[in-house]
Short mmCIF file of C-alpha atoms in Angstrom, two decimals:
data_model
loop_
_atom_site.label_atom_id
_atom_site.label_comp_id
_atom_site.label_asym_id
_atom_site.label_seq_id
_atom_site.Cartn_x
_atom_site.Cartn_y
_atom_site.Cartn_z
CA UNK A 1 0.00 0.00 0.00
CA UNK A 2 1.45 3.35 -1.08
CA UNK A 3 0.48 6.59 0.65
CA UNK A 4 0.37 9.87 -1.28
CA UNK A 5 0.72 13.19 0.55
CA UNK A 6 -1.75 15.89 -0.52
CA UNK A 7 -2.07 19.48 0.67
CA UNK A 8 -5.45 20.88 1.73
CA UNK A 9 -6.93 24.35 2.00
CA UNK A 10 -5.65 24.55 5.56
CA UNK A 11 -1.92 24.88 6.17
CA UNK A 12 -2.39 22.85 9.35
CA UNK A 13 -3.96 19.80 7.68
CA UNK A 14 -2.46 17.27 5.28
CA UNK A 15 -4.23 14.39 3.56
CA UNK A 16 -2.54 11.02 3.30
CA UNK A 17 -4.32 9.30 0.42
CA UNK A 18 -4.49 5.52 0.10
CA UNK A 19 -4.55 3.49 -3.11
CA UNK A 20 -7.80 1.80 -2.15
CA UNK A 21 -11.06 3.09 -0.69
CA UNK A 22 -11.72 2.06 2.89
CA UNK A 23 -15.48 2.40 2.71
CA UNK A 24 -17.38 5.19 0.98
CA UNK A 25 -19.86 5.37 3.85
CA UNK A 26 -17.46 5.93 6.74
CA UNK A 27 -16.41 9.29 8.11
CA UNK A 28 -14.64 9.77 11.41
CA UNK A 29 -13.14 12.68 13.31
CA UNK A 30 -11.03 11.99 16.38
CA UNK A 31 -9.99 14.85 18.67
CA UNK A 32 -7.76 12.84 21.00
CA UNK A 33 -6.52 9.31 21.70
CA UNK A 34 -9.44 8.56 24.04
CA UNK A 35 -11.92 9.10 21.20
CA UNK A 36 -9.92 6.91 18.80
CA UNK A 37 -10.83 3.51 20.22
CA UNK A 38 -12.26 2.39 16.87
CA UNK A 39 -9.08 3.31 14.97
CA UNK A 40 -5.72 1.70 15.76
CA UNK A 41 -3.97 3.95 13.20
CA UNK A 42 -5.45 7.09 14.76
CA UNK A 43 -4.26 5.92 18.17
CA UNK A 44 -0.73 5.53 16.80
CA UNK A 45 -0.86 8.99 15.24
CA UNK A 46 -1.90 10.60 18.53
CA UNK A 47 1.33 9.36 20.10
CA UNK A 48 3.05 11.95 17.89
CA UNK A 49 3.18 15.14 20.02
CA UNK A 50 2.23 17.46 17.17
CA UNK A 51 -0.98 15.66 16.13
CA UNK A 52 -4.11 17.63 17.04
CA UNK A 53 -6.88 15.81 15.14
CA UNK A 54 -7.26 12.80 12.85
CA UNK A 55 -9.91 12.51 10.13
CA UNK A 56 -10.65 9.26 8.27
CA UNK A 57 -12.95 9.12 5.25
CA UNK A 58 -13.15 7.35 1.88
CA UNK A 59 -9.59 6.80 0.69
CA UNK A 60 -7.66 9.13 2.96
CA UNK A 61 -6.45 9.85 6.47
CA UNK A 62 -6.13 13.56 7.22
CA UNK A 63 -4.02 14.86 10.10
CA UNK A 64 -4.22 18.29 11.69
CA UNK A 65 -1.07 19.47 13.47
CA UNK A 66 -0.27 21.85 16.28
CA UNK A 67 2.04 24.76 15.47
CA UNK A 68 5.01 23.26 17.30
CA UNK A 69 6.37 21.85 14.01
CA UNK A 70 6.10 22.53 10.26
CA UNK A 71 4.72 19.86 7.95
CA UNK A 72 7.92 19.80 5.90
CA UNK A 73 9.73 18.48 8.97
CA UNK A 74 7.39 15.57 9.72
CA UNK A 75 5.10 14.71 6.77
CA UNK A 76 7.34 11.98 5.37
CA UNK A 77 7.57 10.24 8.74
CA UNK A 78 3.77 10.39 9.13
CA UNK A 79 3.29 8.87 5.67
CA UNK A 80 5.80 6.13 6.53
CA UNK A 81 4.01 5.39 9.81
CA UNK A 82 0.69 4.98 7.98
CA UNK A 83 2.23 2.84 5.22
CA UNK A 84 4.00 0.56 7.69
CA UNK A 85 0.86 0.13 9.80
CA UNK A 86 -1.26 -0.88 6.79
CA UNK A 87 1.38 -3.06 5.12
CA UNK A 88 1.86 -4.98 8.36
CA UNK A 89 -1.85 -5.78 8.40
CA UNK A 90 -2.90 -3.16 10.92
CA UNK A 91 -6.54 -2.03 10.95
CA UNK A 92 -7.55 1.50 10.07
CA UNK A 93 -11.04 1.12 11.52
CA UNK A 94 -12.30 -1.79 13.60
CA UNK A 95 -15.24 -2.37 11.26
CA UNK A 96 -16.88 -5.08 13.38
CA UNK A 97 -17.06 -2.76 16.38
CA UNK A 98 -18.13 0.12 14.17
CA UNK A 99 -21.03 -1.90 12.71
CA UNK A 100 -22.04 -3.01 16.18
CA UNK A 101 -22.06 0.59 17.40
CA UNK A 102 -24.26 1.58 14.44
CA UNK A 103 -26.92 -0.73 15.80
CA UNK A 104 -27.16 1.28 19.01
CA UNK A 105 -30.45 3.17 19.49
CA UNK A 106 -30.96 6.40 17.56
CA UNK A 107 -31.55 9.39 19.82
CA UNK A 108 -32.46 13.00 19.10
CA UNK A 109 -32.48 16.06 21.30
CA UNK A 110 -33.70 19.56 20.51
CA UNK A 111 -31.44 22.57 20.87
CA UNK A 112 -32.41 26.23 20.61
CA UNK A 113 -30.40 28.51 18.31
CA UNK A 114 -29.67 32.25 18.26
CA UNK A 115 -32.50 32.49 15.73
CA UNK A 116 -35.78 32.18 17.72
CA UNK A 117 -37.58 30.88 14.62
CA UNK A 118 -35.18 27.92 14.24
CA UNK A 119 -34.85 24.77 16.33
CA UNK A 120 -31.94 22.37 15.90
CA UNK A 121 -32.61 18.63 16.21
CA UNK A 122 -29.35 16.81 16.95
CA UNK A 123 -28.76 13.08 16.47
CA UNK A 124 -26.25 10.86 18.27
CA UNK A 125 -25.08 9.55 14.86
CA UNK A 126 -23.96 11.02 11.56
CA UNK A 127 -26.94 11.60 9.27
CA UNK A 128 -25.30 12.87 6.09
CA UNK A 129 -22.04 14.05 4.55
CA UNK A 130 -23.86 16.45 2.22
CA UNK A 131 -25.47 19.71 3.36
CA UNK A 132 -28.94 20.35 1.95
CA UNK A 133 -31.07 23.47 2.35
CA UNK A 134 -34.76 23.40 1.44
CA UNK A 135 -36.42 26.81 1.38
CA UNK A 136 -39.75 25.29 0.33
CA UNK A 137 -41.28 21.92 -0.49
CA UNK A 138 -40.24 22.46 -4.13
CA UNK A 139 -36.59 22.14 -3.02
CA UNK A 140 -37.00 18.71 -1.41
CA UNK A 141 -36.25 16.39 -4.34
CA UNK A 142 -32.98 15.40 -2.67
CA UNK A 143 -34.38 15.01 0.86
CA UNK A 144 -37.42 12.81 1.63
CA UNK A 145 -37.30 13.75 5.31
CA UNK A 146 -37.39 17.46 4.48
CA UNK A 147 -40.38 16.84 2.21
CA UNK A 148 -42.14 15.05 5.04
CA UNK A 149 -41.39 17.89 7.48
CA UNK A 150 -43.07 20.39 5.15
CA UNK A 151 -46.34 18.56 5.87
CA UNK A 152 -46.34 20.46 9.14
CA UNK A 153 -48.13 23.73 8.25
CA UNK A 154 -45.81 25.79 10.44
CA UNK A 155 -42.54 24.59 8.81
CA UNK A 156 -40.92 27.33 6.73
CA UNK A 157 -37.44 25.96 5.88
CA UNK A 158 -35.31 22.85 6.54
CA UNK A 159 -31.52 22.62 6.66
CA UNK A 160 -29.68 19.29 7.07
CA UNK A 161 -25.98 18.82 7.77
CA UNK A 162 -23.83 16.15 9.43
CA UNK A 163 -25.71 15.04 12.57
CA UNK A 164 -28.47 17.62 12.82
CA UNK A 165 -31.61 18.99 11.17
CA UNK A 166 -32.48 22.67 11.59
CA UNK A 167 -36.16 23.52 11.15
CA UNK A 168 -37.37 27.08 10.65
CA UNK A 169 -41.00 27.86 11.50
CA UNK A 170 -43.54 30.55 10.67
CA UNK A 171 -44.70 32.81 13.51
CA UNK A 172 -48.12 31.13 13.73
CA UNK A 173 -46.97 28.93 16.60
CA UNK A 174 -44.36 28.80 19.38
CA UNK A 175 -41.66 26.12 19.47
CA UNK A 176 -42.60 25.01 23.00
CA UNK A 177 -45.96 23.88 21.59
CA UNK A 178 -44.54 21.63 18.85
CA UNK A 179 -40.87 20.85 19.56
CA UNK A 180 -41.55 17.39 21.04
CA UNK A 181 -43.88 16.51 18.17
CA UNK A 182 -41.26 17.43 15.56
CA UNK A 183 -38.46 15.62 17.39
CA UNK A 184 -40.52 12.44 17.71
CA UNK A 185 -41.57 12.69 14.06
CA UNK A 186 -37.94 12.91 12.88
CA UNK A 187 -36.88 9.96 15.04
CA UNK A 188 -39.80 7.78 13.91
CA UNK A 189 -39.23 8.70 10.25
CA UNK A 190 -35.62 7.49 10.42
CA UNK A 191 -36.38 4.47 12.64
CA UNK A 192 -38.95 3.36 10.05
CA UNK A 193 -36.29 3.38 7.34
CA UNK A 194 -37.10 6.78 5.86
CA UNK A 195 -34.37 8.33 3.70
CA UNK A 196 -32.65 11.52 4.85
CA UNK A 197 -30.72 12.46 1.69
CA UNK A 198 -31.10 10.93 -1.78
CA UNK A 199 -27.56 11.45 -3.08
CA UNK A 200 -28.65 10.73 -6.67
CA UNK A 201 -30.87 13.81 -6.55
CA UNK A 202 -28.30 16.13 -4.98
CA UNK A 203 -27.27 18.66 -7.61
CA UNK A 204 -27.39 22.29 -6.61
CA UNK A 205 -27.43 21.27 -2.95
CA UNK A 206 -24.04 19.58 -3.18
CA UNK A 207 -22.46 22.60 -4.87
CA UNK A 208 -24.01 24.97 -2.37
CA UNK A 209 -22.65 23.19 0.69
CA UNK A 210 -19.09 24.38 0.16
CA UNK A 211 -16.65 25.59 -2.48
CA UNK A 212 -15.75 22.70 -4.79
CA UNK A 213 -12.11 21.78 -5.31
CA UNK A 214 -12.33 22.81 -8.96
CA UNK A 215 -13.75 26.23 -8.11
CA UNK A 216 -11.21 26.65 -5.32
CA UNK A 217 -8.29 26.16 -7.70
CA UNK A 218 -9.63 28.95 -9.93
CA UNK A 219 -9.79 31.49 -7.10
CA UNK A 220 -7.16 34.18 -6.53
CA UNK A 221 -4.78 33.80 -3.60
CA UNK A 222 -6.72 36.09 -1.24
CA UNK A 223 -10.01 34.33 -1.99
CA UNK A 224 -8.37 30.96 -1.28
CA UNK A 225 -7.17 32.27 2.08
CA UNK A 226 -10.68 33.51 2.87
CA UNK A 227 -12.18 30.11 2.00
CA UNK A 228 -9.59 28.43 4.25
CA UNK A 229 -10.40 30.74 7.17
CA UNK A 230 -14.14 30.21 6.73
CA UNK A 231 -13.81 26.42 6.52
CA UNK A 232 -11.40 26.06 9.44
CA UNK A 233 -12.47 28.72 11.92
CA UNK A 234 -15.95 30.00 11.09
CA UNK A 235 -17.95 27.01 9.79
CA UNK A 236 -17.58 24.94 13.01
CA UNK A 237 -18.86 27.82 15.16
CA UNK A 238 -21.77 28.50 12.81
CA UNK A 239 -22.64 24.79 12.63
CA UNK A 240 -22.87 24.63 16.42
CA UNK A 241 -25.72 27.14 16.12
CA UNK A 242 -27.51 25.06 13.47
CA UNK A 243 -26.35 26.99 10.43
CA UNK A 244 -23.82 27.12 7.63
CA UNK A 245 -21.77 29.76 5.87
CA UNK A 246 -20.46 29.54 2.30
CA UNK A 247 -17.98 31.75 0.49
CA UNK A 248 -19.61 33.39 -2.53
CA UNK A 249 -17.09 35.94 -3.86
CA UNK A 250 -14.38 38.49 -3.07
CA UNK A 251 -13.90 41.79 -4.88
CA UNK A 252 -10.25 42.89 -4.64
CA UNK A 253 -11.21 46.46 -5.60
CA UNK A 254 -13.90 47.07 -2.99
CA UNK A 255 -12.51 44.48 -0.49
CA UNK A 256 -16.05 43.11 -0.05
CA UNK A 257 -16.43 39.44 0.84
CA UNK A 258 -19.85 38.04 0.00
CA UNK A 259 -21.10 34.97 1.85
CA UNK A 260 -24.24 32.84 1.86
CA UNK A 261 -25.87 32.12 5.22
CA UNK A 262 -27.90 28.91 5.59
CA UNK A 263 -29.93 27.13 8.22
CA UNK A 264 -30.42 28.98 11.50
CA UNK A 265 -28.19 31.81 10.27
CA UNK A 266 -30.55 32.63 7.41
CA UNK A 267 -32.81 35.43 8.63
CA UNK A 268 -31.42 35.36 12.16
CA UNK A 269 -31.83 38.73 13.94
CA UNK A 270 -28.26 38.51 15.26
CA UNK A 271 -26.69 37.50 11.92
CA UNK A 272 -25.70 41.11 11.12
CA UNK A 273 -23.85 41.36 14.42
CA UNK A 274 -22.19 38.01 13.73
CA UNK A 275 -21.08 39.16 10.29
CA UNK A 276 -19.69 42.50 11.41
CA UNK A 277 -18.35 41.83 14.90
CA UNK A 278 -17.32 38.22 14.33
CA UNK A 279 -16.58 37.15 10.78
CA UNK A 280 -15.53 40.54 9.43
CA UNK A 281 -13.21 41.22 12.36
CA UNK A 282 -11.63 37.76 12.09
CA UNK A 283 -10.94 38.17 8.36
CA UNK A 284 -9.50 41.65 8.91
CA UNK A 285 -7.15 40.36 11.60
CA UNK A 286 -6.08 37.16 9.84
CA UNK A 287 -5.56 38.87 6.47
CA UNK A 288 -4.01 41.99 8.04
CA UNK A 289 -6.41 44.22 6.11
CA UNK A 290 -8.84 46.43 8.05
CA UNK A 291 -10.64 47.41 4.83
CA UNK A 292 -12.17 43.94 4.44
CA UNK A 293 -15.98 44.03 4.66
CA UNK A 294 -18.43 41.13 4.74
CA UNK A 295 -21.92 41.06 3.24
CA UNK A 296 -24.56 38.31 3.15
CA UNK A 297 -26.19 37.54 -0.21
#
């Protein structure tokens, strides 16, 4: 097994690609050695003092480093460690244990967001690797569960990403009157074998979830840096509030960065404050340019 080293949009993360796919359906993120019980290779990697996180998906293992070393100093030794582990018959993921864990009961809990119109329903398991936003029932070709949710007369929008579903409501009703009903509906829909995302129908939704690799390569250097900052620092914080943010464009003349807000962030009363006091300030500081401005489109 040969390992190929690939750079990513983040200077802190490298991908170590394998010649064969592990399993197209698996996706893991380990933050420390205690979380990596399912992955012997991740456990080995965490013994390296500079390893911060390990991601495993498809045909690659990605490693995020701390700033105590540069990748040029250690990337070859990491690739060699991975190659040796695999070639000696070591497991990447303990698939038997993983499949057993997948049979554990599905649970959902509701979580309020900064947007009072949006409730976030969080699952104890990964639901999808593709973000989908449905602004109306006409947008639900790629998501049977979103289509089903629009049968509730108070549902305005649905956003699905990773392990949660954000539901936006009209003002005709309060969340405390219907939150348990919606949570139970989502759980029963999935328990009964209902489909969350139909990947064959994902077209615009897939493109809208992030900047594609092809589009990224065509961006100017500053735009690429902005995409990297958004993906690494801003997206995780926004996702924790049930939303998503996508880079749209950057005008080098006006210094305006345009972004798309999804999920709980779309129409949130505090989104303007988030854009100006949070995202805009971060981009100004990290790009050393206080003329940078951020607008939502």
